[in-house]
Short mmCIF file of C-alpha atoms in Angstrom, two decimals:
data_model
loop_
_atom_site.label_atom_id
_atom_site.label_comp_id
_atom_site.label_asym_id
_atom_site.label_seq_id
_atom_site.Cartn_x
_atom_site.Cartn_y
_atom_site.Cartn_z
CA UNK J 28 194.28 87.24 79.01
CA UNK J 29 191.03 88.37 80.69
CA UNK J 30 189.65 84.86 80.48
CA UNK J 31 192.63 83.33 82.29
CA UNK J 32 192.70 86.11 84.91
CA UNK J 33 188.98 85.69 85.58
CA UNK J 34 189.30 81.90 85.92
CA UNK J 35 192.22 82.34 88.33
CA UNK J 36 190.37 84.89 90.51
CA UNK J 37 187.22 82.75 90.62
CA UNK J 38 189.20 79.67 91.59
CA UNK J 39 191.21 81.57 94.24
CA UNK J 40 188.02 82.99 95.77
CA UNK J 41 186.36 79.54 95.75
CA UNK J 42 183.46 80.61 93.52
CA UNK J 43 182.09 78.33 90.81
CA UNK J 44 180.90 79.65 87.46
CA UNK J 45 178.21 77.65 85.66
CA UNK J 46 176.40 77.80 82.33
CA UNK J 47 177.26 79.16 78.92
CA UNK J 48 177.87 82.88 78.52
CA UNK J 49 175.30 84.19 76.02
CA UNK J 50 176.65 86.13 73.05
CA UNK J 51 173.59 88.26 72.45
CA UNK J 52 170.53 89.36 74.39
CA UNK J 53 169.43 91.28 77.44
CA UNK J 54 170.96 89.67 80.47
CA UNK J 55 169.13 89.93 83.79
CA UNK J 56 171.60 90.00 86.68
CA UNK J 57 169.85 89.01 89.91
CA UNK J 58 169.61 88.96 92.83
CA UNK J 59 171.46 92.28 93.04
CA UNK J 60 172.32 92.58 96.73
CA UNK J 61 175.96 93.74 96.83
CA UNK J 62 178.52 96.01 95.17
CA UNK J 63 180.45 92.80 94.45
CA UNK J 64 177.73 91.63 92.04
CA UNK J 65 179.23 93.77 89.26
CA UNK J 66 182.72 92.40 89.83
CA UNK J 67 181.49 88.82 90.02
CA UNK J 68 179.41 89.09 86.84
CA UNK J 69 182.36 90.66 84.99
CA UNK J 70 184.60 87.78 86.08
CA UNK J 71 182.07 85.19 84.94
CA UNK J 72 181.58 87.01 81.61
CA UNK J 73 185.32 87.44 81.03
CA UNK J 74 185.86 83.77 81.84
CA UNK J 75 183.57 83.07 78.88
CA UNK J 76 185.41 85.55 76.65
CA UNK J 77 182.70 88.24 76.63
CA UNK J 78 182.83 91.91 77.64
CA UNK J 79 179.22 93.06 78.03
CA UNK J 80 177.58 96.45 78.18
CA UNK J 81 176.27 97.20 81.66
CA UNK J 82 173.76 99.90 82.61
CA UNK J 83 175.05 101.70 85.71
CA UNK J 84 173.56 104.71 87.48
CA UNK J 85 175.19 107.88 86.16
CA UNK J 86 176.11 109.05 89.66
CA UNK J 87 178.94 106.49 89.77
CA UNK J 88 180.71 108.01 86.75
CA UNK J 89 182.81 110.44 88.79
CA UNK J 90 186.48 110.56 89.73
CA UNK J 91 188.51 107.49 88.78
CA UNK J 92 185.33 105.50 88.05
CA UNK J 93 184.52 107.94 85.21
CA UNK J 94 187.58 106.53 83.43
CA UNK J 95 187.29 102.89 84.54
CA UNK J 96 183.57 102.06 84.16
CA UNK J 97 183.31 102.70 80.39
CA UNK J 98 186.35 100.47 79.85
CA UNK J 99 184.52 97.68 81.70
CA UNK J 100 181.43 98.10 79.51
CA UNK J 101 179.63 100.57 81.78
CA UNK J 102 176.97 102.82 80.27
CA UNK J 103 175.79 105.74 82.43
CA UNK J 104 172.03 105.75 83.02
CA UNK J 105 169.97 108.66 84.31
CA UNK J 106 167.41 106.60 86.20
CA UNK J 107 164.93 109.51 86.21
CA UNK J 108 165.17 109.96 82.42
CA UNK J 109 166.31 106.68 80.82
CA UNK J 110 164.54 107.13 77.47
CA UNK J 111 167.42 108.41 75.28
CA UNK J 112 169.86 105.73 76.46
CA UNK J 113 167.27 102.98 76.04
CA UNK J 114 166.35 104.16 72.51
CA UNK J 115 170.05 104.18 71.51
CA UNK J 116 170.57 100.69 72.96
CA UNK J 117 167.53 99.35 71.08
CA UNK J 118 168.94 100.88 67.85
CA UNK J 119 172.31 99.20 68.51
CA UNK J 120 170.64 95.88 69.31
CA UNK J 121 168.71 95.94 66.05
CA UNK J 122 171.90 96.48 64.02
CA UNK J 123 172.52 92.74 63.71
CA UNK J 124 175.89 92.88 65.49
CA UNK J 125 176.41 90.75 68.64
CA UNK J 126 174.84 92.69 71.50
CA UNK J 127 174.79 91.75 75.17
CA UNK J 128 173.43 94.16 77.77
CA UNK J 129 173.39 93.45 81.51
CA UNK J 130 170.72 95.00 83.70
CA UNK J 131 170.20 94.62 87.42
CA UNK J 132 166.45 94.04 87.33
CA UNK J 133 165.99 95.20 90.91
CA UNK J 134 167.53 98.56 90.02
CA UNK J 135 169.15 98.79 93.46
CA UNK J 136 171.02 96.69 95.99
CA UNK J 137 168.39 97.44 98.64
CA UNK J 138 165.35 95.27 99.22
CA UNK J 139 162.49 96.57 97.09
CA UNK J 140 158.86 95.86 96.31
CA UNK J 141 159.37 94.87 92.67
CA UNK J 142 161.83 94.65 89.79
CA UNK J 143 162.20 97.32 87.12
CA UNK J 144 160.69 96.24 83.81
CA UNK J 145 163.43 97.73 81.59
CA UNK J 146 165.00 94.35 80.80
CA UNK J 147 161.66 93.01 79.54
CA UNK J 148 160.78 96.17 77.59
CA UNK J 149 164.21 96.45 75.92
CA UNK J 150 164.25 92.75 75.00
CA UNK J 151 160.76 92.95 73.56
CA UNK J 152 161.43 96.18 71.60
CA UNK J 153 164.75 94.95 70.22
CA UNK J 154 163.47 91.38 69.66
CA UNK J 155 166.34 90.02 71.76
CA UNK J 156 166.31 86.99 74.05
CA UNK J 157 166.32 87.49 77.82
CA UNK J 158 169.21 85.60 79.38
CA UNK J 159 168.93 84.86 83.09
CA UNK J 160 172.13 85.28 85.13
CA UNK J 161 172.54 84.83 88.86
CA UNK J 162 174.75 85.11 91.89
CA UNK J 163 174.10 82.85 94.85
CA UNK J 164 176.27 83.62 97.87
CA UNK J 165 175.35 80.65 100.06
CA UNK J 166 176.47 78.16 97.38
CA UNK J 167 179.28 80.45 96.04
CA UNK J 168 177.92 79.93 92.54
CA UNK J 169 177.39 82.44 89.74
CA UNK J 170 176.47 81.99 86.12
CA UNK J 171 173.79 81.63 83.54
CA UNK J 172 170.51 79.82 83.30
CA UNK J 173 167.94 79.62 80.54
CA UNK J 174 167.17 82.16 77.86
CA UNK J 175 163.55 83.15 77.29
CA UNK J 176 161.71 85.23 74.70
CA UNK J 177 159.68 88.24 75.82
CA UNK J 178 156.08 87.93 74.69
CA UNK J 179 153.04 90.18 75.03
CA UNK J 180 152.13 88.26 78.21
CA UNK J 181 154.35 89.80 80.91
CA UNK J 182 152.84 87.60 83.66
CA UNK J 183 153.63 84.35 81.79
CA UNK J 184 157.13 85.62 81.01
CA UNK J 185 157.70 86.52 84.65
CA UNK J 186 156.41 83.11 85.77
CA UNK J 187 159.39 81.61 83.91
CA UNK J 188 161.73 84.17 85.47
CA UNK J 189 160.34 83.50 88.97
CA UNK J 190 160.79 79.76 88.57
CA UNK J 191 164.45 80.17 87.69
CA UNK J 192 165.23 82.65 90.50
CA UNK J 193 163.18 80.78 93.13
CA UNK J 194 166.30 79.42 94.87
CA UNK J 195 168.82 82.15 93.95
CA UNK J 196 169.63 84.28 97.01
CA UNK J 197 172.40 86.76 96.13
CA UNK J 198 175.37 87.64 98.32
CA UNK J 199 173.14 89.20 100.99
CA UNK J 200 169.93 87.09 100.90
CA UNK J 201 168.10 89.43 103.27
CA UNK J 202 168.21 92.17 100.58
CA UNK J 203 166.75 90.03 97.79
CA UNK J 204 163.70 91.47 96.02
CA UNK J 205 161.10 88.98 94.79
CA UNK J 206 161.00 88.78 90.97
CA UNK J 207 157.82 90.59 90.05
CA UNK J 208 157.16 93.70 88.01
CA UNK J 209 155.12 96.74 88.92
CA UNK J 210 152.98 95.94 85.85
CA UNK J 211 151.99 92.65 87.48
CA UNK J 212 150.90 94.36 90.70
CA UNK J 213 148.22 96.45 88.97
#
């Protein structure tokens, strides 16, 4: 049912979904420039028959969203103290069951200086692939690109990430943050 609904909504809104939905891994959702990114990524995932886990700032889990977000795969994250949630997710990922976690690498919809490294650290700790997902407003395209393996060389890993996201602009291109990690700026 979700798959058909998602396909119908995407078609009606004139968006095109591309690529295969991964079944396991840490999925980087970027560029994250709009509140609609979450909705769009859910539609693309549902179209492929997958309901992912999604890290969302804990402040949004209030009122009606406190009921709705967990049903859509939302996991509240205290961005100042993410350790306990991350440790639990790594334990789950290592269980051998299918595990797909979406993270907005920029950590915010605002233009920033760098991406958060949580996607890379979780993937490396849990020995999961990093799947690259995107939303590109100007072409009205959303979907999935390559999957990479996190290595000990964060710069080389991010070179692959940068190459993929080079032409991906998000819904509001002016808010796009360049794909680089704070660790690379040191």
